[in-house]
PDB file of C-alpha atoms in Angstrom:
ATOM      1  CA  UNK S   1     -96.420  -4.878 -46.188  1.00  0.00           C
ATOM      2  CA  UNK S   2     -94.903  -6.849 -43.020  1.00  0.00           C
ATOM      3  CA  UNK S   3     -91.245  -6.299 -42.389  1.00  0.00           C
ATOM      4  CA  UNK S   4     -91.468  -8.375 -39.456  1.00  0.00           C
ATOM      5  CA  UNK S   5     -92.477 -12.294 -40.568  1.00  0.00           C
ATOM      6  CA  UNK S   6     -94.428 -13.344 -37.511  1.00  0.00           C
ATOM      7  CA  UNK S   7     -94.408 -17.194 -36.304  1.00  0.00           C
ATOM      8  CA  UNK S   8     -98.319 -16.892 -35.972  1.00  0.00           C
ATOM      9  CA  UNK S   9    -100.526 -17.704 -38.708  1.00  0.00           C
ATOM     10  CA  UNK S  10    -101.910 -14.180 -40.453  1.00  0.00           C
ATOM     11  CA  UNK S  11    -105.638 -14.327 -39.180  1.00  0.00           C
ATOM     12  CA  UNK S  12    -104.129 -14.960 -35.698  1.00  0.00           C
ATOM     13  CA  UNK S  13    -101.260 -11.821 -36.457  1.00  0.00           C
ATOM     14  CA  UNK S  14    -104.159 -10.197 -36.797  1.00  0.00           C
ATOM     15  CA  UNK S  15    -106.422 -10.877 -33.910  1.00  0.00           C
ATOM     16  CA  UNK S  16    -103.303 -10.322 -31.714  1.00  0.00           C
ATOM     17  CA  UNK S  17    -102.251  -7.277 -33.400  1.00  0.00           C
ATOM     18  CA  UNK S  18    -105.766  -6.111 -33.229  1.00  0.00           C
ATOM     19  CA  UNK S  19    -106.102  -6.387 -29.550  1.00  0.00           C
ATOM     20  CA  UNK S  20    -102.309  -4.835 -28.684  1.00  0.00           C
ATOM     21  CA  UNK S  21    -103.246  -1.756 -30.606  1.00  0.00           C
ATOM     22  CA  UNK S  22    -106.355  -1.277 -28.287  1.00  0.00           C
ATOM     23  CA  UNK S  23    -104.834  -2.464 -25.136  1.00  0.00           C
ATOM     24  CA  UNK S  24    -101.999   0.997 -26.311  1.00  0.00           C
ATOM     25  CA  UNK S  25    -104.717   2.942 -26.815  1.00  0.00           C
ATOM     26  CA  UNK S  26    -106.253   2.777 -23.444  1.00  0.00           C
ATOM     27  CA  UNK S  27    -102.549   2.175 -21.711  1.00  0.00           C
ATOM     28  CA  UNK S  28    -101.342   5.742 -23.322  1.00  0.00           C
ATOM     29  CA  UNK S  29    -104.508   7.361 -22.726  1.00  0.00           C
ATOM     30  CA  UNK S  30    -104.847   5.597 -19.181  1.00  0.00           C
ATOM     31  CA  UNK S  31    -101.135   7.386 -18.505  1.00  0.00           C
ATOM     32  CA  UNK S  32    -102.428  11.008 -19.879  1.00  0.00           C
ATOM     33  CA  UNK S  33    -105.826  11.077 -18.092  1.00  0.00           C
ATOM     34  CA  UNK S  34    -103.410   9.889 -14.633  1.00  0.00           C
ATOM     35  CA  UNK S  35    -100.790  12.863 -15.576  1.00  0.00           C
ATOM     36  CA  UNK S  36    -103.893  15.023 -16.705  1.00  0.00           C
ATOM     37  CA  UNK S  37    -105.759  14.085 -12.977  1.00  0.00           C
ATOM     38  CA  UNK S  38    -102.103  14.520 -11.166  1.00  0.00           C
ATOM     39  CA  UNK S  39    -101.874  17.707 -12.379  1.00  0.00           C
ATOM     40  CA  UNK S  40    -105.036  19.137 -11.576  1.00  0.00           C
ATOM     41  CA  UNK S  41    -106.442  17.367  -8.087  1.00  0.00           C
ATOM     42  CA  UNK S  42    -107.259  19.479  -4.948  1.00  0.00           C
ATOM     43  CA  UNK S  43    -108.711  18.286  -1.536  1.00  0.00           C
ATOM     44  CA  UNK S  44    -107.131  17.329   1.693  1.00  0.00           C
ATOM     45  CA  UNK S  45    -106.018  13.747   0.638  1.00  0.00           C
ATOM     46  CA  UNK S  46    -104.208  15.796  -2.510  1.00  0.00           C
ATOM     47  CA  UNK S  47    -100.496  14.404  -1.506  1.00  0.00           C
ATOM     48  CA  UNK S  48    -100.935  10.659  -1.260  1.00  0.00           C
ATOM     49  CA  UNK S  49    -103.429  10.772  -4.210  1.00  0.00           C
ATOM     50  CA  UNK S  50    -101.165  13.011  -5.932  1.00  0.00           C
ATOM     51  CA  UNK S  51     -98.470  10.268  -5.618  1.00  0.00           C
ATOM     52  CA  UNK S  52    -100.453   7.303  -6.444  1.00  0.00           C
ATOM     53  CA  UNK S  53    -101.714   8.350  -9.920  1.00  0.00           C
ATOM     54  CA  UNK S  54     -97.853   8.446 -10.707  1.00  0.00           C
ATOM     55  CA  UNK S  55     -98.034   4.731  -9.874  1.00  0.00           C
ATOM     56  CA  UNK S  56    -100.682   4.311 -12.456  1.00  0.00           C
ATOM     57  CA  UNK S  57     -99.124   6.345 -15.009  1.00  0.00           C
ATOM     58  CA  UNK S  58     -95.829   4.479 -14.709  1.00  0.00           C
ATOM     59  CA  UNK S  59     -97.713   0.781 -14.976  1.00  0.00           C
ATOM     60  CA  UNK S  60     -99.657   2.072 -17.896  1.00  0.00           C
ATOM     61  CA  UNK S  61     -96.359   3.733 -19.390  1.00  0.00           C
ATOM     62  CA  UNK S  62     -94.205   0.399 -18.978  1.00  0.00           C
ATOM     63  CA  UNK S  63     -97.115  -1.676 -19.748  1.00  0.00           C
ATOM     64  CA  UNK S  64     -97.578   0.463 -23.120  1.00  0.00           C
ATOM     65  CA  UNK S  65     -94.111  -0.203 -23.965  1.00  0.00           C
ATOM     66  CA  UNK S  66     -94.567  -4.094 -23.531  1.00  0.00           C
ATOM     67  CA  UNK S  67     -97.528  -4.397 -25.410  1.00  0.00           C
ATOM     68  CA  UNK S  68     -95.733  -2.579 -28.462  1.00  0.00           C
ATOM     69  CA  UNK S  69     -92.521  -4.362 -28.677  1.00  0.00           C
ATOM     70  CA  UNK S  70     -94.873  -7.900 -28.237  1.00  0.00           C
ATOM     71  CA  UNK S  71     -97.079  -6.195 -31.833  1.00  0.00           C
ATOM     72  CA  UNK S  72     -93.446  -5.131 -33.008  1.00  0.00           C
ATOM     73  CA  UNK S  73     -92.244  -8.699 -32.679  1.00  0.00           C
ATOM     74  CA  UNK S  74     -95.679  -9.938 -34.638  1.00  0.00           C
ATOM     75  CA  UNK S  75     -95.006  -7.968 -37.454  1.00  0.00           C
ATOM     76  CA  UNK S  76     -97.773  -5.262 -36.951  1.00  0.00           C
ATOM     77  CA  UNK S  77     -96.756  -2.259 -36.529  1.00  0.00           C
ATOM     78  CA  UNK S  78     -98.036  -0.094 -33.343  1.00  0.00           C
ATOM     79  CA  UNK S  79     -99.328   3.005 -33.509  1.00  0.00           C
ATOM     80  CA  UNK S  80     -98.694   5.396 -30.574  1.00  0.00           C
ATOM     81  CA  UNK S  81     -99.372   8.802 -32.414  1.00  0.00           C
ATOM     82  CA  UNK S  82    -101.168  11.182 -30.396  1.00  0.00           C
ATOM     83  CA  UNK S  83    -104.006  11.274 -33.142  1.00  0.00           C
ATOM     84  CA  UNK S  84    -104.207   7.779 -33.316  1.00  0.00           C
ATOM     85  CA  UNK S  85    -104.594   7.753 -29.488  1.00  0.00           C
ATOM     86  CA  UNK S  86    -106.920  11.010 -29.869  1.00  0.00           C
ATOM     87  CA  UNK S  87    -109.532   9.610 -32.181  1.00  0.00           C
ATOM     88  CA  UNK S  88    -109.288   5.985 -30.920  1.00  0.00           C
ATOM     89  CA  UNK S  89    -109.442   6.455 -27.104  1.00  0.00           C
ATOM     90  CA  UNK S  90    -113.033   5.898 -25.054  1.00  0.00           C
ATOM     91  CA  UNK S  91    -112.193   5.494 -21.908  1.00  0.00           C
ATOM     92  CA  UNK S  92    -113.599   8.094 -19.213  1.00  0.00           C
ATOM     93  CA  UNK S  93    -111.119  11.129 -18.643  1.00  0.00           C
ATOM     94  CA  UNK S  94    -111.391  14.076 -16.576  1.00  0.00           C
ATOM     95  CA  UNK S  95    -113.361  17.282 -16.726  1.00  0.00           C
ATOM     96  CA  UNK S  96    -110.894  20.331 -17.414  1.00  0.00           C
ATOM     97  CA  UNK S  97    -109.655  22.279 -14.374  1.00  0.00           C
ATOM     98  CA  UNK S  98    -109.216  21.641 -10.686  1.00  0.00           C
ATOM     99  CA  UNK S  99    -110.655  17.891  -9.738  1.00  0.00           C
ATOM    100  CA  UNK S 100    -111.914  17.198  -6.054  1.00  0.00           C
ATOM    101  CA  UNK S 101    -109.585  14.231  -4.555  1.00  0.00           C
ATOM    102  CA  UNK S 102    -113.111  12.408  -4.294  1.00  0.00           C
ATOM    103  CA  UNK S 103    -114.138  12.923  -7.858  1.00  0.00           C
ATOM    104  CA  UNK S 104    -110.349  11.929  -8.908  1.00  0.00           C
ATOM    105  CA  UNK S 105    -110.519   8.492  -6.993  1.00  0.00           C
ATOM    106  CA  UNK S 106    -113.720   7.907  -8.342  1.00  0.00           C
ATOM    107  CA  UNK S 107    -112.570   8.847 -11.857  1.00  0.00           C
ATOM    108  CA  UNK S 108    -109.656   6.639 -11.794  1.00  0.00           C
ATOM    109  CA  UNK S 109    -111.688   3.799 -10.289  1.00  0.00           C
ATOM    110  CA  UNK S 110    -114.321   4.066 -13.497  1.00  0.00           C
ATOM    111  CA  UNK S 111    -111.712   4.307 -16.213  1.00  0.00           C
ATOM    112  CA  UNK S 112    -109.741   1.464 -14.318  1.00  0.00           C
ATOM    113  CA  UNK S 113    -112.830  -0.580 -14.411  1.00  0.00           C
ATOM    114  CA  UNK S 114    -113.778  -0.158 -18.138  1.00  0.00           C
ATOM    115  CA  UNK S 115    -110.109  -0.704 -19.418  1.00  0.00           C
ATOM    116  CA  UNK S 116    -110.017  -4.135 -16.833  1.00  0.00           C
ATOM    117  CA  UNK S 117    -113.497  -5.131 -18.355  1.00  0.00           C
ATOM    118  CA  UNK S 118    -112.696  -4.223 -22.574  1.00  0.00           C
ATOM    119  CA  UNK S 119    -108.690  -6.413 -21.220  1.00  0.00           C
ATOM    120  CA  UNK S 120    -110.673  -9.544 -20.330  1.00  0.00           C
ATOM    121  CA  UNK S 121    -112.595  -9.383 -23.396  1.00  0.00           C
ATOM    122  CA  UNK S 122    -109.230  -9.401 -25.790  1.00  0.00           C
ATOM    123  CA  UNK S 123    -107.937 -11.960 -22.912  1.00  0.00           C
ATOM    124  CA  UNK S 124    -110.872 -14.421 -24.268  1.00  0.00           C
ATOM    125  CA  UNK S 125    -110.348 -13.220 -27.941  1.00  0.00           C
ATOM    126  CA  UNK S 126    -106.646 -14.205 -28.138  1.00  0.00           C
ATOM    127  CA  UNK S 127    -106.485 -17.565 -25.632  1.00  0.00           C
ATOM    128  CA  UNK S 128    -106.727 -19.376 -29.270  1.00  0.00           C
ATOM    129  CA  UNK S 129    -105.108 -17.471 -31.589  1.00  0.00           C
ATOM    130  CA  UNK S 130    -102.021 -16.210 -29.284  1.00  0.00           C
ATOM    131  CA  UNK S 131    -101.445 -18.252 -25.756  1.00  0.00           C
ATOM    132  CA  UNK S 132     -98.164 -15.577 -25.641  1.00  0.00           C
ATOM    133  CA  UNK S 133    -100.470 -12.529 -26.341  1.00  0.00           C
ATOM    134  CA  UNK S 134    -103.003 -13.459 -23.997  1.00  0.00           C
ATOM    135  CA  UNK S 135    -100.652 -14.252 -21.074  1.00  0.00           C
ATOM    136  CA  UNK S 136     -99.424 -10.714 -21.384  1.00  0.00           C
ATOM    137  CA  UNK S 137    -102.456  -9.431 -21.519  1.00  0.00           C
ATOM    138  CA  UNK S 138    -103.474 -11.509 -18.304  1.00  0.00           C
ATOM    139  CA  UNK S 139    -100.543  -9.899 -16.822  1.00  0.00           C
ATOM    140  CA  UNK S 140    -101.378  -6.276 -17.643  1.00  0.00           C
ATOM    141  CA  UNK S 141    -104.993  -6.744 -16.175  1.00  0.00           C
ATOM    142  CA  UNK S 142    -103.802  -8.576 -13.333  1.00  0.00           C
ATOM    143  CA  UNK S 143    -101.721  -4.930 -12.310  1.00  0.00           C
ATOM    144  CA  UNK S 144    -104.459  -3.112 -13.037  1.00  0.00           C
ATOM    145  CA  UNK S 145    -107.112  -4.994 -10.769  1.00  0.00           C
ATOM    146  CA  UNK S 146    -104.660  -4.036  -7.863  1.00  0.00           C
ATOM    147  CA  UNK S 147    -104.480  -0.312  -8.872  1.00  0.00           C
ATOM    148  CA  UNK S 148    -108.636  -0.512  -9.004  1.00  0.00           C
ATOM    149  CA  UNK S 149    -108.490  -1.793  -5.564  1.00  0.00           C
ATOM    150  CA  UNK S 150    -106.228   0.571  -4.294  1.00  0.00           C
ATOM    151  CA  UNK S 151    -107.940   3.637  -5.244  1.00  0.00           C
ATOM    152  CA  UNK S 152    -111.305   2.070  -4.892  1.00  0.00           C
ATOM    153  CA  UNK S 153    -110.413   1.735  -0.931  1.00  0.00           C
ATOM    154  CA  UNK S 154    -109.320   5.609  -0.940  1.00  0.00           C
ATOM    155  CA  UNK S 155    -113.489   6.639  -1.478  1.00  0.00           C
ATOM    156  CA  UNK S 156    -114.919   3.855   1.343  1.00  0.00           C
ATOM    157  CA  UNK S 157    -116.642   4.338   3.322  1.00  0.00           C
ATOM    158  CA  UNK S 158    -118.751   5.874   0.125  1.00  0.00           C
ATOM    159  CA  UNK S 159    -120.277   9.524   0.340  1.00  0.00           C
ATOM    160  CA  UNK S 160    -117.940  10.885   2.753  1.00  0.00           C
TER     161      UNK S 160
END
């Protein structure tokens, strides 16, 4: 049942709405693996790194919140349920326990890179369907490209 009426066409509701409730998925379990990495780093570069996985939990927490009010406003509902998140999220995450600055950087780096790689893939799925989808989602990858680069530079010159 759709309580919503979209403007879009269904099968287009539905590619759209398919690729917003991934791109939550890996935005709310981008923000818990940042929190979960926050919590736990040690090394001597613990402070600034410390403070810049808050940056990428609060783009992946506003950017989370975007992406559901633009399924909200399609008439598909999102689904931001920590089981839903739990058995739907791939992305790489952590070990448990204390986390080496190095292996933190290097963590968020990967898990940047997979969610930037499976965003350009909806990108191309929705440029037909959903010009307004896609843009956002352009947007969102966009951001996170420049939080890749930024903790991609905090591991160079590499092995050190």
């Amino acid at each position: 049942m759709t309580v919503i009426k979209s403007t879009l066409p269904e099968s287009a509701r539905r590619v759209a709405g398919d690729a917003l409730q991934s791109t939550l998925v890996d935005l709310l379990g981008l923000s818990l693996i940042g929190k979960q990495a926050h919590w736990n780093i040690v090394g001597p570069r613990f402070r600034s790194i410390h403070l810049q996985l808050d940056d990428v939990v609060s783009v992946a927490r506003t950017f989370a919140d975007t992406v559901a009010e633009r399924s909200a406003a399609l008439g598909v509902p999102p689904d931001g349920r920590p089981e839903t998140i739990a058995a739907a999220y791939t992305l790489p995450g952590p070990k448990e326990g204390w986390v080496r600055d190095t292996e933190v950087v290097q963590l968020i780096v990967d898990t940047l890179e997979t969610a930037i790689g499976r965003l350009r893939e909806r990108i191309e799925a929705t440029a037909e369907p959903d010009p307004v989808t896609q843009d956002l989602l352009i947007g969102i990858t966009s951001e996170l490209e420049k939080q890749r680069w930024m903790f991609d530079a905090e591991n160079w010159p590499r092995g050190e």
